Coordinates of C-alpha atoms in Angstrom, one line a residue:
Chain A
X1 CA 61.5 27.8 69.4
X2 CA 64.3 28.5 71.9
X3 CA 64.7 32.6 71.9
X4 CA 68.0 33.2 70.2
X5 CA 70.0 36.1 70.6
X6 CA 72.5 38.1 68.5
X7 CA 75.6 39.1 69.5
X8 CA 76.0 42.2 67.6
X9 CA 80.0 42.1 68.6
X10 CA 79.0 39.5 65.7
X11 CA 78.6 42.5 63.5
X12 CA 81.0 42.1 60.9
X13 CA 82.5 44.0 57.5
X14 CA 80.2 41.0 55.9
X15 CA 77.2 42.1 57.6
X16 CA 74.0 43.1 55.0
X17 CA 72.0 45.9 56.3
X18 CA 68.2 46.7 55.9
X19 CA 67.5 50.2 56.9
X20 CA 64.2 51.1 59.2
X21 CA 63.2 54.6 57.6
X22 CA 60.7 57.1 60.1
X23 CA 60.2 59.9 61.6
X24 CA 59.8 59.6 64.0
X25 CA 62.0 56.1 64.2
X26 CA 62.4 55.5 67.9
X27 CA 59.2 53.5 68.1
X28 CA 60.1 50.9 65.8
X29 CA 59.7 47.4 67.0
X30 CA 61.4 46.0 63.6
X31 CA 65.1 46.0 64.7
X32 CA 64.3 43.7 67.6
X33 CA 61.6 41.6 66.2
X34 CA 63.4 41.0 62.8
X35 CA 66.8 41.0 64.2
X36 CA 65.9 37.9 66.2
X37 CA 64.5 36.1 63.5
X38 CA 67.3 36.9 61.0
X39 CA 69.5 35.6 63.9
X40 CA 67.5 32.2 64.6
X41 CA 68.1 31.2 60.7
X42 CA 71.6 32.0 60.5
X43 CA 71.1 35.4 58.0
X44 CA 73.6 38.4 58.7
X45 CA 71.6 41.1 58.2
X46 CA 71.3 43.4 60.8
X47 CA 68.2 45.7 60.9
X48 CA 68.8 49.4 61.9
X49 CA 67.0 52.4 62.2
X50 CA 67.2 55.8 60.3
X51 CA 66.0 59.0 61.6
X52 CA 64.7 60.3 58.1
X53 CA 62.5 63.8 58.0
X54 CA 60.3 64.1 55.2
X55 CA 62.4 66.8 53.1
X56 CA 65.4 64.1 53.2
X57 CA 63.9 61.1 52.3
X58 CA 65.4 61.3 48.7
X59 CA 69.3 62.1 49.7
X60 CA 68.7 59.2 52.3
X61 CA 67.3 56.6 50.2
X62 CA 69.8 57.3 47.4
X63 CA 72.2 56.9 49.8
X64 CA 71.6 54.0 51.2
X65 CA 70.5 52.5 47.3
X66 CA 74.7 53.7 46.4
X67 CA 75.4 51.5 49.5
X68 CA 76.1 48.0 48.2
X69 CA 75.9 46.1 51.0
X70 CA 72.5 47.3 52.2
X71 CA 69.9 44.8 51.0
X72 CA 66.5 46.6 51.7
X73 CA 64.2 49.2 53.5
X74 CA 61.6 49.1 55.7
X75 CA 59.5 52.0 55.5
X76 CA 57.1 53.8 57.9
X77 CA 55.1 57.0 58.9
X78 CA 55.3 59.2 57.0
X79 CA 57.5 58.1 53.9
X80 CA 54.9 55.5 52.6
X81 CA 53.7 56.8 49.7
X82 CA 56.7 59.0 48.3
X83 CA 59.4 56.2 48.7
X84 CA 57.7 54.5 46.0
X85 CA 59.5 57.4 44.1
X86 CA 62.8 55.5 44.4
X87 CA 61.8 52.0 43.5
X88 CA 61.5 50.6 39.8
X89 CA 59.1 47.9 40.4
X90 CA 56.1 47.6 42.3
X91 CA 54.1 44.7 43.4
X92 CA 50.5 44.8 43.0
X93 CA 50.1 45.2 46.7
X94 CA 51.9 48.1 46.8
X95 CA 50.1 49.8 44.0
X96 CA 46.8 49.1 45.1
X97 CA 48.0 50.1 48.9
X98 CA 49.4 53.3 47.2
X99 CA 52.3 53.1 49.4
X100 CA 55.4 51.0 50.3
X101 CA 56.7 49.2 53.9
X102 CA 59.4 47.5 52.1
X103 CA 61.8 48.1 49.6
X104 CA 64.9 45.5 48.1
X105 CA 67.6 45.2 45.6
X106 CA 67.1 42.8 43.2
X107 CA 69.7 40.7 41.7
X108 CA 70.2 43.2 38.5
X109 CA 70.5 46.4 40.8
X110 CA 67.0 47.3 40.3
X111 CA 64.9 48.1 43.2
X112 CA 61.6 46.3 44.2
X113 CA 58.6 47.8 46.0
X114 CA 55.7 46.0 48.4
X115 CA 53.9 46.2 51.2
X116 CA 52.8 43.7 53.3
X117 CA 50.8 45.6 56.0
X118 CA 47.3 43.9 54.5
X119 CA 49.0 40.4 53.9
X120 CA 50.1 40.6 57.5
X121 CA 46.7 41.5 58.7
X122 CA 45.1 39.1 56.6
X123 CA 48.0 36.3 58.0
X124 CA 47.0 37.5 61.7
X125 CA 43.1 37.0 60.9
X126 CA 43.2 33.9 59.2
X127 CA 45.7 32.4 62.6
X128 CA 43.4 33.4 64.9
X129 CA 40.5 31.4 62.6
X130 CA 38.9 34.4 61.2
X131 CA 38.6 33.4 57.9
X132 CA 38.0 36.5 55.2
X133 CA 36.1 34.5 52.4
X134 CA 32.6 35.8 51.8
X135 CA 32.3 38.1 54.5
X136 CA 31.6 41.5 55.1
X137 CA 34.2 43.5 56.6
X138 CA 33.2 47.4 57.7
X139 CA 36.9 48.9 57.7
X140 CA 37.1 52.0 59.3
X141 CA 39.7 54.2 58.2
X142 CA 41.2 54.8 54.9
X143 CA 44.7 56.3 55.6
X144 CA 48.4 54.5 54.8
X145 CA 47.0 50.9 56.5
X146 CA 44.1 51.1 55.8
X147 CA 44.4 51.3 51.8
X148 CA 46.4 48.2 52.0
X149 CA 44.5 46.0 54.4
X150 CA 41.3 46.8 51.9
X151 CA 43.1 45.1 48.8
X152 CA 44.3 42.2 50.9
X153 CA 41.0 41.6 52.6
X154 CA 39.2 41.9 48.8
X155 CA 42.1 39.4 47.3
X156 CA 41.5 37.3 50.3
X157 CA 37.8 36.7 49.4
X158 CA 36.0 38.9 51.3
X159 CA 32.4 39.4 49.8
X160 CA 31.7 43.4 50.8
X161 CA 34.2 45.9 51.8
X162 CA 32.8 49.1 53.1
X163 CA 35.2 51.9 53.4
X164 CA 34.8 54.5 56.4
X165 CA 36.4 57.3 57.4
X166 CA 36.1 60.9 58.3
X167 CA 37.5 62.4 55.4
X168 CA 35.5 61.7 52.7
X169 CA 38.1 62.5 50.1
X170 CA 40.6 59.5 51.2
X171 CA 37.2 57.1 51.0
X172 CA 36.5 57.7 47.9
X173 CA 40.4 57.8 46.3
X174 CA 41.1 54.3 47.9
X175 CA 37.4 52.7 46.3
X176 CA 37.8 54.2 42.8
X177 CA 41.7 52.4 42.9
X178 CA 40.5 49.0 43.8
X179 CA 36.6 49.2 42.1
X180 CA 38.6 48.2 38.8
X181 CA 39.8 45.2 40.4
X182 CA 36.9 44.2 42.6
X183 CA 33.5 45.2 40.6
X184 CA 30.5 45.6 43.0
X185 CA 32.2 44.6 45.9
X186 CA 33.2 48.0 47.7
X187 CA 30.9 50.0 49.4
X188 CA 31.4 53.4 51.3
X189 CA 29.7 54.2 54.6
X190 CA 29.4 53.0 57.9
X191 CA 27.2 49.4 57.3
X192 CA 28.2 48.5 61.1
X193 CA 24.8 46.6 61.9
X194 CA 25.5 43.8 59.5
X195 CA 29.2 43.6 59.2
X196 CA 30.9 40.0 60.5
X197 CA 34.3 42.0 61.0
X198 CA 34.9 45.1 62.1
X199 CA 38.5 46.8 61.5
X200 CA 40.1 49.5 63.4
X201 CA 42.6 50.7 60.7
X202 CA 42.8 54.6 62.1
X203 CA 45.2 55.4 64.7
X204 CA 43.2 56.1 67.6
X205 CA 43.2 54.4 70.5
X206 CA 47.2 54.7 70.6
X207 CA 46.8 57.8 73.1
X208 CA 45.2 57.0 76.4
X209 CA 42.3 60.2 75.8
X210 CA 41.5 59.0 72.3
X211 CA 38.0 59.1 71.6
X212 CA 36.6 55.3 69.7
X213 CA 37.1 55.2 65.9
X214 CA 33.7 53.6 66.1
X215 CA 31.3 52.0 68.9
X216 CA 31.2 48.7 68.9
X217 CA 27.9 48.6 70.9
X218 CA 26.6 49.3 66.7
X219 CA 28.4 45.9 65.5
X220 CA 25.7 42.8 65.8
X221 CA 26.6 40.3 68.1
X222 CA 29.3 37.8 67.1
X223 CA 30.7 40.4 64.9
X224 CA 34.8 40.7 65.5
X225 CA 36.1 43.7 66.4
X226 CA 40.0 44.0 65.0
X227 CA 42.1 46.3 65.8
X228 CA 45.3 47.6 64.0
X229 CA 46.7 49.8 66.9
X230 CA 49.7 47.5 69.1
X231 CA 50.6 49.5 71.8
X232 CA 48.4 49.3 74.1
X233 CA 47.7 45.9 73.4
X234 CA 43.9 45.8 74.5
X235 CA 43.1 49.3 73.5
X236 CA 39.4 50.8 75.3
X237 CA 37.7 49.7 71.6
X238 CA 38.6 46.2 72.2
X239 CA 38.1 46.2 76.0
X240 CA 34.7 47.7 75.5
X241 CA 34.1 45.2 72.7
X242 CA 35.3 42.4 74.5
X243 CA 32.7 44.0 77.6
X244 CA 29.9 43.4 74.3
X245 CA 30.7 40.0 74.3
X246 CA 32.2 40.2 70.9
X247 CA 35.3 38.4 69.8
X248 CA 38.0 40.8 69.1
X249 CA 42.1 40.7 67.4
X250 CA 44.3 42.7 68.5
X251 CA 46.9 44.4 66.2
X252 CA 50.2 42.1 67.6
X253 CA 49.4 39.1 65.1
X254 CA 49.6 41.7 62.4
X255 CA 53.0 42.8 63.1
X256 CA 54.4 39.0 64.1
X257 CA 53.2 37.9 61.1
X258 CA 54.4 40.9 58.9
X259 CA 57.7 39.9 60.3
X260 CA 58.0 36.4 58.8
X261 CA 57.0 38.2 55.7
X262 CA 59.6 40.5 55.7
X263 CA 62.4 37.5 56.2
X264 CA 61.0 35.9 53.4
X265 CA 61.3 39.2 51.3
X266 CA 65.2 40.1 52.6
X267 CA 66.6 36.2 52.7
X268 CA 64.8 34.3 50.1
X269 CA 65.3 30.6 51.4
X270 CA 66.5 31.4 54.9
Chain B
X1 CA 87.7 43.5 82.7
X2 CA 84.7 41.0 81.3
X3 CA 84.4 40.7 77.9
X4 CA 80.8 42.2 77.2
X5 CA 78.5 41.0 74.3
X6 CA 75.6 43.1 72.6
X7 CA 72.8 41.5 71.6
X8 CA 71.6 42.6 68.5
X9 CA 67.8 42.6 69.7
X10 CA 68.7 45.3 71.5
X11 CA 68.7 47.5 68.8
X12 CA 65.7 49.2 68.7
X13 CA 64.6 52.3 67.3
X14 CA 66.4 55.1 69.5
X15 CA 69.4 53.3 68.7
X16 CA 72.3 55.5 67.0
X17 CA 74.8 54.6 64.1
X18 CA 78.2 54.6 63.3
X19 CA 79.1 53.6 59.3
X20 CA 82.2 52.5 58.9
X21 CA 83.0 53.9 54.8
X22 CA 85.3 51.0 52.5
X23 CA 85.7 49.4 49.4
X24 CA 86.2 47.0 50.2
X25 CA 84.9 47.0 53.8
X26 CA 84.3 43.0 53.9
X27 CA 87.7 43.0 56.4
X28 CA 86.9 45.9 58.3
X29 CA 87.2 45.1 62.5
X30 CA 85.9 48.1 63.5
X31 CA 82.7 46.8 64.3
X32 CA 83.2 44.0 66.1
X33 CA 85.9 46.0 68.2
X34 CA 84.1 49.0 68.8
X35 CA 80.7 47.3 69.4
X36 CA 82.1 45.5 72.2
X37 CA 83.3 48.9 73.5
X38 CA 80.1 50.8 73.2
X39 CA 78.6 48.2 74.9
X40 CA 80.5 47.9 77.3
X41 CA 80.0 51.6 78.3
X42 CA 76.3 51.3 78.3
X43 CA 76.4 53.4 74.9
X44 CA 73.4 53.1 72.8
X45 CA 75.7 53.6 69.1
X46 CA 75.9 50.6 66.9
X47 CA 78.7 50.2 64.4
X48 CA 78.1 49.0 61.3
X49 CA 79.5 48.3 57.5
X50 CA 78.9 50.5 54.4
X51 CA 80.5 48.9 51.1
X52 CA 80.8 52.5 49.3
X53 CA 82.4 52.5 45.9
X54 CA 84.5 55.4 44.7
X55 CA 81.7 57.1 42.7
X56 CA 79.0 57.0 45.2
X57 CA 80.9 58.7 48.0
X58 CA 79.2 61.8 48.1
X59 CA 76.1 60.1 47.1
X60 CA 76.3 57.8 50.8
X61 CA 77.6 60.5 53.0
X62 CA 75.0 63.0 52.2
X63 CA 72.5 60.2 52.9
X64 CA 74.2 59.3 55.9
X65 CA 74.6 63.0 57.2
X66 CA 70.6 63.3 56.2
X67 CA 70.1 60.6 58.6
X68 CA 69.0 62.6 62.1
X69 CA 70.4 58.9 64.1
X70 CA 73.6 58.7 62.3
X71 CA 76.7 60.3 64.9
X72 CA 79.7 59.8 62.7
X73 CA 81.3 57.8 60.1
X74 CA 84.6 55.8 59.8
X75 CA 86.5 56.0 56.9
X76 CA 89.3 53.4 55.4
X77 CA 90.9 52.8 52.1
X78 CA 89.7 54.9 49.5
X79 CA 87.9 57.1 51.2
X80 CA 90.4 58.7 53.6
X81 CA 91.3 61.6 51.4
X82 CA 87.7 62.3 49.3
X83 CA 85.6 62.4 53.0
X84 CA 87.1 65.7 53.6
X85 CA 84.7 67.1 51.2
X86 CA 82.2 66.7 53.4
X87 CA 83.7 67.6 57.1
X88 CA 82.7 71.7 57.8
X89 CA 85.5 71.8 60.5
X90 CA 88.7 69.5 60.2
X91 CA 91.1 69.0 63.0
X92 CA 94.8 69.4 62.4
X93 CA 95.8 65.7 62.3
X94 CA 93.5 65.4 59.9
X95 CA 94.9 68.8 57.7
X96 CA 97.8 67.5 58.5
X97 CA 97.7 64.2 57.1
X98 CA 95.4 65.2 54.2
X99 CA 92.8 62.7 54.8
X100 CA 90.3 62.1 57.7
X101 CA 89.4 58.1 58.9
X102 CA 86.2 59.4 61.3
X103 CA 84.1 62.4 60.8
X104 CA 81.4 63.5 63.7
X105 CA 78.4 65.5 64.2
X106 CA 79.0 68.4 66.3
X107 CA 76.1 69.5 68.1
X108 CA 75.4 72.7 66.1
X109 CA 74.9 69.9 62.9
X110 CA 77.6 70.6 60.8
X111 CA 80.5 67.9 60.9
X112 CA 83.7 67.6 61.9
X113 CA 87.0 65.3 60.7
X114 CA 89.8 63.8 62.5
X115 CA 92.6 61.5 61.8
X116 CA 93.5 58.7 64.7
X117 CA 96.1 56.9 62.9
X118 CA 98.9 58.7 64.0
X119 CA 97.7 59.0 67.1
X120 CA 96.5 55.3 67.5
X121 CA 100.1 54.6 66.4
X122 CA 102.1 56.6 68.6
X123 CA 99.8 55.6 71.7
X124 CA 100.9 52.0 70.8
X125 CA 104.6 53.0 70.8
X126 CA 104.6 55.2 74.1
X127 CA 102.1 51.8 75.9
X128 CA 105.1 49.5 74.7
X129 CA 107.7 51.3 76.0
X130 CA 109.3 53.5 73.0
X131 CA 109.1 56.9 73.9
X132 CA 109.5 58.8 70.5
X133 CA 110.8 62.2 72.2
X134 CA 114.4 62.9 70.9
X135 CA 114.3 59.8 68.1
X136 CA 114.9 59.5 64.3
X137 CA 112.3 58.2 62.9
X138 CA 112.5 56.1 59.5
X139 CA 108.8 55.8 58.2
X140 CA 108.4 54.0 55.0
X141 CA 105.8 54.7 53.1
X142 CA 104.4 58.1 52.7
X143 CA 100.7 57.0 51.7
X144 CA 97.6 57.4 53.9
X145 CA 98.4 55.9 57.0
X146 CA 102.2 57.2 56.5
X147 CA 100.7 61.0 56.0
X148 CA 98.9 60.2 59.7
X149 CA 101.7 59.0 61.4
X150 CA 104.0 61.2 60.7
X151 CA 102.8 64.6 62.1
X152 CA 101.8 62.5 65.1
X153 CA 105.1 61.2 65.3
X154 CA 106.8 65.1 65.0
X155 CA 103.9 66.2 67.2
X156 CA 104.6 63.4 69.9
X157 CA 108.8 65.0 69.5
X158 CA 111.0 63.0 67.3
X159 CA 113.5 64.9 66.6
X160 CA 114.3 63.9 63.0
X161 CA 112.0 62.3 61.0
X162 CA 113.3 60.3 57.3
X163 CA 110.2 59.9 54.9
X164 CA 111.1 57.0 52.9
X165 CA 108.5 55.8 49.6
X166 CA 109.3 54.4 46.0
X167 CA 107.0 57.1 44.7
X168 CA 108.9 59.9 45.3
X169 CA 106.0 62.6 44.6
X170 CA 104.2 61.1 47.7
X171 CA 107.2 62.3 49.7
X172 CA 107.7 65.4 48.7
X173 CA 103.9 66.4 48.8
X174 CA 104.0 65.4 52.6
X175 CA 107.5 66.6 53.4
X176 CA 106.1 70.2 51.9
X177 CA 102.8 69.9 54.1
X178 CA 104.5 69.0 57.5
X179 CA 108.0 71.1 56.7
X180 CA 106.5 74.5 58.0
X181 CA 104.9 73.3 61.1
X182 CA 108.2 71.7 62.6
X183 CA 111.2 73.3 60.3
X184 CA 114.4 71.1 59.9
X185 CA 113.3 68.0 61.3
X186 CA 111.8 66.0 58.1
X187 CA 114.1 64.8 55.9
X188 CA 113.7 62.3 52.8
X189 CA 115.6 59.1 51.4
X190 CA 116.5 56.1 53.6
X191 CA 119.0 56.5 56.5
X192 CA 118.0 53.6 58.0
X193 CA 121.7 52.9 59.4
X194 CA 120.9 55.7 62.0
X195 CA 117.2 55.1 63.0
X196 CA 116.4 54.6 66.3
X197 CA 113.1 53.4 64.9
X198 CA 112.3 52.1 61.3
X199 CA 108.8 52.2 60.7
X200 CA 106.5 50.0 57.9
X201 CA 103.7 52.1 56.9
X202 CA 103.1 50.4 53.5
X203 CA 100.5 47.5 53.2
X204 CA 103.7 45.0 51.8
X205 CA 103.5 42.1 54.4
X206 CA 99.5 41.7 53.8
X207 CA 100.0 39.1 51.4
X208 CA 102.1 36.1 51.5
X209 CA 104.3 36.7 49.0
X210 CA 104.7 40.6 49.6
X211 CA 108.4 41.7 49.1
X212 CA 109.6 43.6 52.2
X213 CA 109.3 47.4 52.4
X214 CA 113.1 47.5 53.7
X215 CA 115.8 44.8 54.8
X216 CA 115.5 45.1 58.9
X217 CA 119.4 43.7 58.5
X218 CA 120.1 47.3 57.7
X219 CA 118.9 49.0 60.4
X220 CA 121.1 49.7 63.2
X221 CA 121.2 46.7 66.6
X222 CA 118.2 47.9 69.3
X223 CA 117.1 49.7 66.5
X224 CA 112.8 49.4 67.1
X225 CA 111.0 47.5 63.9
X226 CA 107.2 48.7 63.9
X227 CA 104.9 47.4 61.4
X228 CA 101.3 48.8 61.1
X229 CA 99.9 45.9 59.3
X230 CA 97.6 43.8 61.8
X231 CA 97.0 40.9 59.7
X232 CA 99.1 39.0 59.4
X233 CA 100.0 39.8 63.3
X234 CA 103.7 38.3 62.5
X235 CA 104.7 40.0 59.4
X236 CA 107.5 38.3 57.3
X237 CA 109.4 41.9 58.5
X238 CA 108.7 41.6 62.0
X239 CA 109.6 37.4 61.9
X240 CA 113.2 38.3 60.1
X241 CA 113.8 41.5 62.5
X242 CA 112.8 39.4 65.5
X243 CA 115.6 37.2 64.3
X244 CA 118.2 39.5 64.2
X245 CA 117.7 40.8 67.7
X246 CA 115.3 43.8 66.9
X247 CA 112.8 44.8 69.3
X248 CA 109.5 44.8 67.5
X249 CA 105.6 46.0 67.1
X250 CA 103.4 44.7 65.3
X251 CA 99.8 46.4 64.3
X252 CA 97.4 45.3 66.7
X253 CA 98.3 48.2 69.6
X254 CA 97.5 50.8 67.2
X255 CA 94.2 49.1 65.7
X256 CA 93.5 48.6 69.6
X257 CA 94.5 52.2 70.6
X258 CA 92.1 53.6 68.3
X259 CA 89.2 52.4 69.2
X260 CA 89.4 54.0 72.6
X261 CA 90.0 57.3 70.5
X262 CA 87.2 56.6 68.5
X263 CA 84.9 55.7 71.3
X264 CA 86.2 59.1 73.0
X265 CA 85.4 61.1 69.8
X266 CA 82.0 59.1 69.4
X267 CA 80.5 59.3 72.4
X268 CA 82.6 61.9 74.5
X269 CA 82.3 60.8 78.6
X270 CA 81.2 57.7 78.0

């Protein structure tokens, strides 16, 4: 695919806008990423980001919902779970997730919530010939990514899901969601010694003193180590697994693939 | 100079805004204008559309105000009187003409608002040549871009100004707000026979079958016709005028003049 660009002088009164909400925001790699791909299929939208602290998410997002030509959110740390406030429907990924990346008008005015953090991890696993069905995935950390990687790895057709983390509380509020939907399958622990995959879904490992989420030395051998962090790209877990001799994912397929998803969600057909 | 593009996948998450307030706002140029400016500068501020209808002004602008990236706003039709709500501090052109088309962040986080219209205006007049000091003025039209221009035009020296309108409330409500800041030198009617400049500052001309907003045959020979409508750039007034000898200006210098004000009152030194 050639690698189009955008002219933004192309930025017109016709231009549709989708909204990156954070705080902070100035990490963000959506505006670029998405703002390419809207560009290669011909859709003006232009993707932007706003600087939203936690006490003004609601005048911003009612703002931007009063603002007709803005299509749809995209949602980050740490507005997850309280934008699903503003919307009217959720999908079942973001209700089992517990939180929302992406937000859009619908065609009667309505607003629709989803997340597509554990479809794009599940996307990025599958590409790089992982496939989920019937294994047993240890998935360490049970915070905003985490709780919606675990659905989408369970409605992928993973056979065991065991939920780790430090806090003990987050564990057990993200099993007793999805046990309902996924009888017998969820387990809570650690379970490292017989687990085919291995996810990072905490943040660490995005600071260069970060101490492991887990040591992969436990994992067997052929286990894959994933991680969910992208910058750095080979973080110390995955270069000490990768010294193991395991096969490890890094967290860049996750975010590509989200990205397709999120041009399906914005331009239906584009 | 070279003309500059942006590419859109340059936006990235330190990225600031400027929305630029209509209904509609499909025909807006501001962002393709200003874009090209910013970037041309090396300024980091992208300009885009809000469609914002009449109901959910205050709704957007305190979402836009929450929004910690967002440095100002631009306001057009019919939003130029209702922003001033929300300004904290309000310059005089923009007391002055009882409406505001860009409001700002000042560094201490309340906002400001200004009016360029005038002054985009009479910078277009001086660049072609018409020095305003000592002139009479006939501006037609005492709506929002009339109630810009004319302060501007007292401030820049005329020395009689004629505020012409079919609805004569609109005339006396801005003969009464300018009459005390320059005393004896506004007067109402027509008085086009003695106008050394004969302004249009109604939107007749916009559509092809407008009427005109006067006969130029009545103005006096060398008597300058300006029209502030940009599109078309030939209005049916300026075409007729032209024929009879008039010098004329059409819309585009002060459209073009105020986006170096705005990119002055934006992004100050840049």
């Amino acid at each position: 695919m050639p690698d189009p660009t955008r002219d933004a002088t192309t930025i017109t009164g016709q231009t549709r806008l989708v909204a990156v909400l954070g705080d902070p925001v100035a990490q963000v790699r959506a505006p670029a990423l998405l703002n390419r791909l809207f560009a290669a299929r011909g859709v003006d939208i232009v993707v932007i980001p706003a600087h939203v602290r936690p006490d003004d998410l609601g005048t911003v997002v009612r703002g931007l919902q009063a603002t007709a030509n803005v299509v749809g959110l995209l949602v980050t740390v740490p507005h997850k779970v309280n934008v699903l406030r503003y919307a009217d429907v959720r999908s079942a990924a973001a209700e089992l997730a517990g939180g929302a990346n992406a937000l859009r008008r619908l065609d009667d005015g309505t607003w629709h919530a989803d997340n597509f953090d554990g479809a794009g991890f599940v996307a990025g696993l599958v590409e790089a010939g992982h496939r989920p069905e019937g294994r047993h995935v240890v998935l360490v950390g049970a915070g905003g990514a985490g709780a919606a990687i675990a659905p989408a790895l369970l409605g992928a057709g993973v056979d065991r899901l065991t939920l780790s983390d430090v806090d003990d509380t987050r564990v057990k509020e993200v099993a007793e969601r999805l046990s309902p939907h996924w009888p017998g399958r969820i387990f809570t622990g650690t379970g490292l010694e017989s687990a085919d995959i291995v996810v990072n879904a905490t943040p660490l490992g995005m600071g260069p003193d970060d101490p492991l989420p887990f040591d992969p030395a436990e994992s067997r051998p052929g286990a894959l180590v994933a991680d969910i962090v992208m910058k750095p790209r080979e973080t110390r877990l995955l270069r000490e697994a990768a010294g193991l001799g395991r096969p490890v994912l890094p967290g860049e397929p996750m975010l590509r693939n989200q990205m397709d998803l999120y041009l399906g969600y914005f331009a239906p057909g584009a």
